[in-house]
mmCIF file of C-alpha atoms and ligand atoms in Angstrom:
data_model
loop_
_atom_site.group_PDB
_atom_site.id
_atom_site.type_symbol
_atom_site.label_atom_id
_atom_site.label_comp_id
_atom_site.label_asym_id
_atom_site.label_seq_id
_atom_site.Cartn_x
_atom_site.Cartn_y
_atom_site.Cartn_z
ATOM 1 C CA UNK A 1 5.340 -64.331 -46.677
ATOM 2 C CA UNK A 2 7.459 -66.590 -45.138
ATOM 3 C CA UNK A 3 5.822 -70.125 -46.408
ATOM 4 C CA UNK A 4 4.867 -68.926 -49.178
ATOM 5 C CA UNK A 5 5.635 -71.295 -52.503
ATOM 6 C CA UNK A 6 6.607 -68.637 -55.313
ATOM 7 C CA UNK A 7 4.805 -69.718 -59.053
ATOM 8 C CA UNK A 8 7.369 -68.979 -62.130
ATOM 9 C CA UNK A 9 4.731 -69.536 -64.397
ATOM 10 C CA UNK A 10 3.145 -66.035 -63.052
ATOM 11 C CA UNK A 11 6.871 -64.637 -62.996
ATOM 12 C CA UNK A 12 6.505 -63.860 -59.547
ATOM 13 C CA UNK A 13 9.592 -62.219 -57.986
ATOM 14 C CA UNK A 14 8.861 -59.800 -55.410
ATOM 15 C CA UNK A 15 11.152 -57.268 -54.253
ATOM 16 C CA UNK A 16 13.042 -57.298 -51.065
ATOM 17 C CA UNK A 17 14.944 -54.003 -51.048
ATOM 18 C CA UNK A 18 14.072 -51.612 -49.162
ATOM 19 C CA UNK A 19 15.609 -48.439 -51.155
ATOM 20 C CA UNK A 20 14.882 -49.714 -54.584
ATOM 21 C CA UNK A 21 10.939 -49.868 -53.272
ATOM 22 C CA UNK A 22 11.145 -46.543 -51.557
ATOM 23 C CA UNK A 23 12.466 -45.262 -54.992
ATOM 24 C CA UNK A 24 9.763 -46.321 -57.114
ATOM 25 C CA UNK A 25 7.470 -45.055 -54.731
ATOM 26 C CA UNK A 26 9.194 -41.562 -54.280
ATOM 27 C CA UNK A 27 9.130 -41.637 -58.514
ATOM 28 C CA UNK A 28 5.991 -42.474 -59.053
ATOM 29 C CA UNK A 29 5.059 -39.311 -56.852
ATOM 30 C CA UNK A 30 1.158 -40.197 -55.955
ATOM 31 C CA UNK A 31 -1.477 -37.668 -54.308
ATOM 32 C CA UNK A 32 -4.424 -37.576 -52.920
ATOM 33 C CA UNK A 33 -5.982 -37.093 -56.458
ATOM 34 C CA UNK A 34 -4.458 -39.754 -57.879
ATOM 35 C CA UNK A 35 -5.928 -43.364 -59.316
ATOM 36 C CA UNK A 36 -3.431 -45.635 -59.023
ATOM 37 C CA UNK A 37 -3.385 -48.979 -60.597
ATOM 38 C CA UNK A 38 -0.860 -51.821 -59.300
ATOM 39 C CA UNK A 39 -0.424 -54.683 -61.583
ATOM 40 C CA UNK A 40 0.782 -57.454 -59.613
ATOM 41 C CA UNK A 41 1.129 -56.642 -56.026
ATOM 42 C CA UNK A 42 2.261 -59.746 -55.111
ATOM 43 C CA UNK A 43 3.666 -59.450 -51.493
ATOM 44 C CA UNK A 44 2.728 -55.724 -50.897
ATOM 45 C CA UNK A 45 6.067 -54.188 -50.946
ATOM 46 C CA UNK A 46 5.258 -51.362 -53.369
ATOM 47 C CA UNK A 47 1.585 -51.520 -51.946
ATOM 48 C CA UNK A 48 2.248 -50.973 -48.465
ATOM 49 C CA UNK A 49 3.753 -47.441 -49.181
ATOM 50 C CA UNK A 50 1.597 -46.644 -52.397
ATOM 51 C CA UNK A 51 -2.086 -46.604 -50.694
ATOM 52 C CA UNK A 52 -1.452 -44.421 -48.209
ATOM 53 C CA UNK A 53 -0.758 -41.577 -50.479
ATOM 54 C CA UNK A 54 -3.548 -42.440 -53.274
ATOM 55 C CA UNK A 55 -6.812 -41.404 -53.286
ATOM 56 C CA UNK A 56 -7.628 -45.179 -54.575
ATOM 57 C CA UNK A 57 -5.622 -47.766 -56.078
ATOM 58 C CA UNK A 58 -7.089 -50.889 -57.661
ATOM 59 C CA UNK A 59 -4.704 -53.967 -57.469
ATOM 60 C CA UNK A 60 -4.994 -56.778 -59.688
ATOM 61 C CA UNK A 61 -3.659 -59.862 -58.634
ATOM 62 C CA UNK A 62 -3.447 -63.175 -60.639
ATOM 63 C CA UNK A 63 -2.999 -65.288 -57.104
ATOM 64 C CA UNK A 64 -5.581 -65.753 -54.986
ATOM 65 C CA UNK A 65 -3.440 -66.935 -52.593
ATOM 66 C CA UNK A 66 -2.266 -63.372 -51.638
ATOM 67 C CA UNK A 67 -5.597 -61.707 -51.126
ATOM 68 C CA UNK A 68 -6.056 -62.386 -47.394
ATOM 69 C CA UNK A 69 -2.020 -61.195 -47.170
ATOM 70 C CA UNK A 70 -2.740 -58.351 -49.004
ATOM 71 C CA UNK A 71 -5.840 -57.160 -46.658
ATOM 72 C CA UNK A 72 -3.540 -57.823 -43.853
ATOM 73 C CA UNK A 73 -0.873 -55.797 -44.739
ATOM 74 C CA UNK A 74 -3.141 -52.821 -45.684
ATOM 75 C CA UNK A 75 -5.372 -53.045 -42.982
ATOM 76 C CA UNK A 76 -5.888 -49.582 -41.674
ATOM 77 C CA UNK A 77 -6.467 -48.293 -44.934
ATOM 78 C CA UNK A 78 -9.778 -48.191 -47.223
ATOM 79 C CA UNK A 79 -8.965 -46.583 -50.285
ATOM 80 C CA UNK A 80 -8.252 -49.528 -52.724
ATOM 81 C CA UNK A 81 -9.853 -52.725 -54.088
ATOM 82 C CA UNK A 82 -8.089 -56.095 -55.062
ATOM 83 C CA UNK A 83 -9.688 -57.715 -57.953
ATOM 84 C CA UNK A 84 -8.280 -61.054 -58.015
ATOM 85 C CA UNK A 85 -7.562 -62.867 -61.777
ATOM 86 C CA UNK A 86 -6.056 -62.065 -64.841
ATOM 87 C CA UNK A 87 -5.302 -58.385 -65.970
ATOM 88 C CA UNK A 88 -5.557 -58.899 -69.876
ATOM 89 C CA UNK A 89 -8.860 -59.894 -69.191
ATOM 90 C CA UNK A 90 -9.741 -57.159 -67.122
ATOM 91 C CA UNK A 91 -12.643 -54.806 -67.718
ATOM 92 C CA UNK A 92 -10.249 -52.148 -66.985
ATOM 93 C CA UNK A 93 -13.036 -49.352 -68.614
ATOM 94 C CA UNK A 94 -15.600 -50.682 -66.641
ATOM 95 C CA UNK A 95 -13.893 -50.947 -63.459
ATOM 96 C CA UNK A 96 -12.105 -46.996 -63.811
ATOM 97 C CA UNK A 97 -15.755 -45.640 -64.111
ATOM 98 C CA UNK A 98 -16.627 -46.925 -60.499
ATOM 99 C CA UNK A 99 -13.905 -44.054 -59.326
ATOM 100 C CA UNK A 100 -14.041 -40.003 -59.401
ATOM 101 C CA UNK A 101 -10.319 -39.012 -59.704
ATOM 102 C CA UNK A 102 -8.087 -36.199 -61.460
ATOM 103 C CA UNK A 103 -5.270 -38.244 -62.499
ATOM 104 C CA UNK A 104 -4.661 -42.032 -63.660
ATOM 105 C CA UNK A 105 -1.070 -43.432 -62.588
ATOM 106 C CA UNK A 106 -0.169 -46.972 -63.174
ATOM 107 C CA UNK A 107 2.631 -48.172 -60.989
ATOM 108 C CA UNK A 108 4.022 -51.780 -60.922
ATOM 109 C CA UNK A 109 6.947 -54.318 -60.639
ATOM 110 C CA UNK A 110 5.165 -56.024 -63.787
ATOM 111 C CA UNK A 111 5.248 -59.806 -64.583
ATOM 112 C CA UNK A 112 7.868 -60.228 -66.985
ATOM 113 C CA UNK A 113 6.166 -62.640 -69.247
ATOM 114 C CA UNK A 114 3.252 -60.032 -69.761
ATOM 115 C CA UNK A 115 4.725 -56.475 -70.079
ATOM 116 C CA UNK A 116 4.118 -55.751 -73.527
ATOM 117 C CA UNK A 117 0.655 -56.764 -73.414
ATOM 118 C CA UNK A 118 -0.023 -55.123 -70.439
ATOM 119 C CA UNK A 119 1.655 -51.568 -71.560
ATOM 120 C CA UNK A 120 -0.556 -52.380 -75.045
ATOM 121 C CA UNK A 121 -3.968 -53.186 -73.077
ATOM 122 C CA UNK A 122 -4.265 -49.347 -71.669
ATOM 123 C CA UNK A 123 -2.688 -48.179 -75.555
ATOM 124 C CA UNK A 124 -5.642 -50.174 -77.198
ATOM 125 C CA UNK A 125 -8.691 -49.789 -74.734
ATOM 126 C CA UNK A 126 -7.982 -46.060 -74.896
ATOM 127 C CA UNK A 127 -7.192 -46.062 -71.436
ATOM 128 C CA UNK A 128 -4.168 -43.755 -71.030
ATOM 129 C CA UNK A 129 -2.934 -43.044 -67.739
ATOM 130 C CA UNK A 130 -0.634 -39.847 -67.347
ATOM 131 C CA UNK A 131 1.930 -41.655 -65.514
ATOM 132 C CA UNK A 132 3.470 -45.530 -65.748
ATOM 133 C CA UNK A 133 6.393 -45.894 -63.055
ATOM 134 C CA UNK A 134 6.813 -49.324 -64.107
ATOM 135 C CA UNK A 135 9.608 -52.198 -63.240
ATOM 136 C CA UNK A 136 10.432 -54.437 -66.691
ATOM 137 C CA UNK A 137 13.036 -56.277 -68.057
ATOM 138 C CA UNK A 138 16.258 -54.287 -68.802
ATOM 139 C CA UNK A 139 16.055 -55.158 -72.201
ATOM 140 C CA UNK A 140 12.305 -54.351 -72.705
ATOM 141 C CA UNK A 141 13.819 -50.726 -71.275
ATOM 142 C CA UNK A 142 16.811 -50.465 -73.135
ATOM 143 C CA UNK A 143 13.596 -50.864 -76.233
ATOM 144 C CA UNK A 144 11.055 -48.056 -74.548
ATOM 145 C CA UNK A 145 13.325 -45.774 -74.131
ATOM 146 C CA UNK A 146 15.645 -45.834 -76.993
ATOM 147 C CA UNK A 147 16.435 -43.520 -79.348
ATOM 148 C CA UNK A 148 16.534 -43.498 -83.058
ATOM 149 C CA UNK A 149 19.170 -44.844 -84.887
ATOM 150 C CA UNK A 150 20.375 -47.387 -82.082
ATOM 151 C CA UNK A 151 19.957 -51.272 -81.965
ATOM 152 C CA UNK A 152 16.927 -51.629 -79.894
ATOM 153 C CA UNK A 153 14.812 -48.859 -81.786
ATOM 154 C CA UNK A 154 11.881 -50.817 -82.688
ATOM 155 C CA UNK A 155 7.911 -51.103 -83.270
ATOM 156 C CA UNK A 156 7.162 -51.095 -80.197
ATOM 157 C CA UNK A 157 9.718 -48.197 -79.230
ATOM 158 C CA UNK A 158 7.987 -45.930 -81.933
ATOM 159 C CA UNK A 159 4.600 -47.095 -81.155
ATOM 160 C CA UNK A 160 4.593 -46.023 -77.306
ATOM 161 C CA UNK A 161 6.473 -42.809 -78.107
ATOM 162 C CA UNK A 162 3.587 -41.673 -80.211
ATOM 163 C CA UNK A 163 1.566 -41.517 -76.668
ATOM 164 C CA UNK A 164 4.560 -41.519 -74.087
ATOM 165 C CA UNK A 165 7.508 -39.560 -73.045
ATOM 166 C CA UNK A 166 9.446 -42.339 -72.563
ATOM 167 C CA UNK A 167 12.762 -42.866 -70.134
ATOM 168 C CA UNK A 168 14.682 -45.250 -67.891
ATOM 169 C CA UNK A 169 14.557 -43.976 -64.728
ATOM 170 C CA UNK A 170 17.172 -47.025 -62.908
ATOM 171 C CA UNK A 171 18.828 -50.186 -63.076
ATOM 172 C CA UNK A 172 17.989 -52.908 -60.381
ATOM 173 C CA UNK A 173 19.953 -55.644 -59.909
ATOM 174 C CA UNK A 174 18.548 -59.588 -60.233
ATOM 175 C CA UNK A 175 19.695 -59.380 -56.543
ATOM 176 C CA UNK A 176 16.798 -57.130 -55.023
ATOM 177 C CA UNK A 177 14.276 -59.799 -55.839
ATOM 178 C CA UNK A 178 13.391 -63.095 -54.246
ATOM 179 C CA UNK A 179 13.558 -65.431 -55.493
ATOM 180 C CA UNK A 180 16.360 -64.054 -57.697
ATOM 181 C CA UNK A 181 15.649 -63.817 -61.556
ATOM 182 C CA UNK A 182 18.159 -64.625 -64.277
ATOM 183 C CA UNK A 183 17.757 -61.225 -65.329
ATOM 184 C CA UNK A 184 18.910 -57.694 -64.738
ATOM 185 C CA UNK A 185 15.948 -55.032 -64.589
ATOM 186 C CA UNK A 186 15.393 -51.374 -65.053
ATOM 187 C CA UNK A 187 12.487 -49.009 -63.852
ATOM 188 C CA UNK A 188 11.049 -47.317 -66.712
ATOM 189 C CA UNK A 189 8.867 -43.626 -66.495
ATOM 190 C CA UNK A 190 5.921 -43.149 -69.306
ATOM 191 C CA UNK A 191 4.398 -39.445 -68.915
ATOM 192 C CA UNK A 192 1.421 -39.298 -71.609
ATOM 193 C CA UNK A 193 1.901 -36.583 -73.824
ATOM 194 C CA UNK A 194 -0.038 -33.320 -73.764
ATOM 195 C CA UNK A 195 0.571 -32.791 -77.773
ATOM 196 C CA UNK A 196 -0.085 -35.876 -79.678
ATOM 197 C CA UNK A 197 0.564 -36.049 -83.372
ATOM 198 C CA UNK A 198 -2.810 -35.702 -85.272
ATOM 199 C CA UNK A 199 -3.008 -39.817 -86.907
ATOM 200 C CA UNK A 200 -5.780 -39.881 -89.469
ATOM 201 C CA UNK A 201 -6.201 -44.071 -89.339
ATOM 202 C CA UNK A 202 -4.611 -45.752 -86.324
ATOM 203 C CA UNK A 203 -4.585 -49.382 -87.078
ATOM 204 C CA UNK A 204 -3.232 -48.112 -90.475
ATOM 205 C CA UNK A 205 -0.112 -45.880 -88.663
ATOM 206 C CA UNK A 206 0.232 -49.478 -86.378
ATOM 207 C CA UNK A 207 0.169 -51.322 -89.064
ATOM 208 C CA UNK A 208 2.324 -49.934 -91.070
ATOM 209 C CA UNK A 209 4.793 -49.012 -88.222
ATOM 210 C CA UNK A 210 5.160 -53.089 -87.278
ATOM 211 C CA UNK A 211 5.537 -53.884 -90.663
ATOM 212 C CA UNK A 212 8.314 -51.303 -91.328
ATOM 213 C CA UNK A 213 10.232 -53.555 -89.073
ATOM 214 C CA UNK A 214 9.468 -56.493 -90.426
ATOM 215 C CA UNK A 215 12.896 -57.843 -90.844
ATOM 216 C CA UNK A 216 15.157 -55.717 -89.071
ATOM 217 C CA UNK A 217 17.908 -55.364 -91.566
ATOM 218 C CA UNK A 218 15.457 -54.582 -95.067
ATOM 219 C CA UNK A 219 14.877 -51.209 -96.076
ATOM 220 C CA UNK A 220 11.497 -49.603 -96.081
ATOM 221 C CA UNK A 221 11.082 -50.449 -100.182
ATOM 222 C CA UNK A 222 11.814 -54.358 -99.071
ATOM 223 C CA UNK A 223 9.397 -54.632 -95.691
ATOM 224 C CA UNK A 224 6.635 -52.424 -97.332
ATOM 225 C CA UNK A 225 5.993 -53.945 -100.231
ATOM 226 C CA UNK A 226 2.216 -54.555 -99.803
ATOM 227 C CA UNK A 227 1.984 -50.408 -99.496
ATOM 228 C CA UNK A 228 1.908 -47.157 -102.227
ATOM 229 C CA UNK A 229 5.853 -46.719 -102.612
ATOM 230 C CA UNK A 230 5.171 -43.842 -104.181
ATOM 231 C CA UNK A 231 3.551 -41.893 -101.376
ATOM 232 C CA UNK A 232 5.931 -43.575 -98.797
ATOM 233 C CA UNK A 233 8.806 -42.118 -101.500
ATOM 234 C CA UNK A 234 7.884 -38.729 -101.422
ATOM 235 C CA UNK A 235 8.138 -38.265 -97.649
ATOM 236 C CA UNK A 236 11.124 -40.028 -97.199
ATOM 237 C CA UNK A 237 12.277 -37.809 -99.892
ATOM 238 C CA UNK A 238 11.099 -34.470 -97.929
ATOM 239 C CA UNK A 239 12.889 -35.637 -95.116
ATOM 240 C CA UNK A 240 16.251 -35.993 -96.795
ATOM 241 C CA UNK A 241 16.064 -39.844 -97.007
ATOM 242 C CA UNK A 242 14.776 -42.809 -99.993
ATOM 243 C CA UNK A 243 13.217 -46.237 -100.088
ATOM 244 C CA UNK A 244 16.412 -47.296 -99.260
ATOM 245 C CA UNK A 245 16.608 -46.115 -95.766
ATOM 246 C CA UNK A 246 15.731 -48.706 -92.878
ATOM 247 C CA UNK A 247 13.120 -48.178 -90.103
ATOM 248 C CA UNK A 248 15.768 -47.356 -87.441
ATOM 249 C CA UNK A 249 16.691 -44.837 -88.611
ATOM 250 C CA UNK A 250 13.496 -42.822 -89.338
ATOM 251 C CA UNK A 251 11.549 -40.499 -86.527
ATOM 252 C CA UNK A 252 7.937 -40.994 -85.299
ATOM 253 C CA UNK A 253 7.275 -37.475 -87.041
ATOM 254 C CA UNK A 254 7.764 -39.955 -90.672
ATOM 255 C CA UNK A 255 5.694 -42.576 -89.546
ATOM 256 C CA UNK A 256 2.949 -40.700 -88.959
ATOM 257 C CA UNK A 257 2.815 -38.350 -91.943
ATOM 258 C CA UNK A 258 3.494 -41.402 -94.080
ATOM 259 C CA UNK A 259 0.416 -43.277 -92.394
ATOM 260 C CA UNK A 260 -1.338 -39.891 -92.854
ATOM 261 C CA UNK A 261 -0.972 -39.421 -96.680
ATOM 262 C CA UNK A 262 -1.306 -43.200 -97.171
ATOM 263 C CA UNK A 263 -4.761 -42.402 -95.115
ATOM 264 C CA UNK A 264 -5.161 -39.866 -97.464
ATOM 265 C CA UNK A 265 -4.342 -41.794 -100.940
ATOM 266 C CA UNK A 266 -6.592 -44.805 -100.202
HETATM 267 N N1 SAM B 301 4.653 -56.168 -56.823
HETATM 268 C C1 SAM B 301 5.315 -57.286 -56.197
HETATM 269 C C2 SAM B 301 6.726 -56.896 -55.863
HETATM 270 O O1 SAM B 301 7.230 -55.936 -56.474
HETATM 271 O O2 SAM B 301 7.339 -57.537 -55.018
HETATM 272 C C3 SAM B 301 5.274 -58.555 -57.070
HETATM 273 C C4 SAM B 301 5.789 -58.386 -58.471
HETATM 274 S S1 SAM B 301 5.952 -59.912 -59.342
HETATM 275 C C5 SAM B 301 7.230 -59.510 -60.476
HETATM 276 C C6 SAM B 301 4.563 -59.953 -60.441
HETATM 277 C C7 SAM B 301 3.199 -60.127 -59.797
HETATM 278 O O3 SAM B 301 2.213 -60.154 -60.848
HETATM 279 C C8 SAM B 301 2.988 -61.412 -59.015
HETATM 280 O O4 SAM B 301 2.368 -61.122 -57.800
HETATM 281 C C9 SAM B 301 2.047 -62.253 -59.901
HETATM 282 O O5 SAM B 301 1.227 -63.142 -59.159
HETATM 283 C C10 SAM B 301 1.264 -61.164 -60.597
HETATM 284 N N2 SAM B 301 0.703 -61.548 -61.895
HETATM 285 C C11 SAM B 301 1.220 -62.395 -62.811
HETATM 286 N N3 SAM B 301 0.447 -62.480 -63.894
HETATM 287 C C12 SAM B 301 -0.603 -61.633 -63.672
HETATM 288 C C13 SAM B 301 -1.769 -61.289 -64.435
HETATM 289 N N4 SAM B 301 -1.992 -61.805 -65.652
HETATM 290 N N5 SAM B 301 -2.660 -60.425 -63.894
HETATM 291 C C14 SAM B 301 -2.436 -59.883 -62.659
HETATM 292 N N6 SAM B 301 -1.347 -60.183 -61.910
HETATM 293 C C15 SAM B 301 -0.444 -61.038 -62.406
#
């Protein structure tokens, strides 16, 4: 990897420490009956010590360039498939059903400039794998994982908690990566859910979820104008709270059953 010129524009930082990649690895806790799906592989450092304990793992790499590398590195081993090109526009159903396997993991140092859209590609194909071990932006963590009430509750925080049990497993420093970013990241652990909440209308509970947090500091009567107050009312009400209240503060519980009985009132 020693030539090798490094493209920003595909936020490629690859890891150089050797206990921060052992880490992920040890988290992410792979079998022999376990899928695995790297976005991003980049150099191979997570990889390298992934395939071996997979039963397959698909790796999808933007840069051609690291293919040959790639093959190199893993040579020995014949459980996985690159698929060079873009992720998002991936055929991620189509390429799954190739495979016979109990469990579907994702693990990843993810491209920075992509990791909502990624996380939302498996949400809204249906594709839900039990596990993400997954590397993002501190930030984007401090978001998954929060709780409610604090600043960086959000859509998107609410959203993912409806499928995921969501938490930060570990900071990593800007310094573990070369080249070095001008941010601070954090390694983030999604475990699907065995009891989801029954939602009667999903793009209605999504819709109304993003637009609850419109603007950040209106209440619910301000951001949802467009929707039956009334209904929305009445559970806030059962829950101890009033059009007044702001999005931040309100549980994924109220979200749904107020995207359930708006369902319902249509
Ligand atoms: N996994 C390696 C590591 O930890 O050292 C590299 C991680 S680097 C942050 C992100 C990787 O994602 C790069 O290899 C980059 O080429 C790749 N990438 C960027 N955009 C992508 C996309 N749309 N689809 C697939 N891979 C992408």
């Amino acid at each position: 990897m020693k030539q090798f010129q490094f493209k920003k524009s595909l936020g490629q930082n690859f890891l150089n420490d050797k206990n921060v990649i052992n880490k992920i690895v040890e988290s992410a806790d792979i079998d022999k009956r376990t899928l695995v799906i790297e976005i991003g592989p980049g150099g191979g450092a997570i990889t390298e010590l992934m395939v071996p304990k997979a039963g397959h793992a698909l790796l999808y790499e933007a840069d051609s360039r690291l293919e040959s590398h790639l093959n190199e590195l893993l040579k020995g081993n014949d459980n996985y498939d690159i698929i060079i090109g873009d992720f998002l526009k991936a055929d991620l159903g189509g390429d799954l059903i190739k495979y016979s396997y109990d469990k579907l993991y994702v693990v990843a140092n993810l491209p920075y400039y992509i990791t909502t859209p990624i996380i939302m590609k498996f949400v809204e194909e249906c594709i839900l794998p039990e596990k993400m071990v997954i590397m993002v932006q501190k930030e984007v963590a401090y978001r998954l994982s929060a709780s409610v009430g604090s600043r960086d509750y959000g859509s998107l925080t609410v959203f993912l908690n409806y499928y995921y049990d969501i938490k930060k497993l570990f900071d990593v420093s800007r310094n573990c990566f070369t080249p070095k970013p001008n941010v601070d990241s954090a390694i983030v652990e999604m475990k699907l859910k065995d009891n989801r909440l029954e939602v009667l209308d999903m793009d209605l509970f999504k819709r109304l979820v993003r637009d609850s947090f419109l603007y950040k500091r209106k209440t619910i009567r301000n951001n949802l104008k467009g929707y039956n107050l009334e209904v929305i009312g009445n559970i806030l009400d059962k829950y101890g709270f009033n059009l007044s209240v702001r999005a931040e503060n309100l549980e994924l519980e109220i979200f749904v059953e107020m995207a359930n009985e708006l369902a319902k009132n249509r």
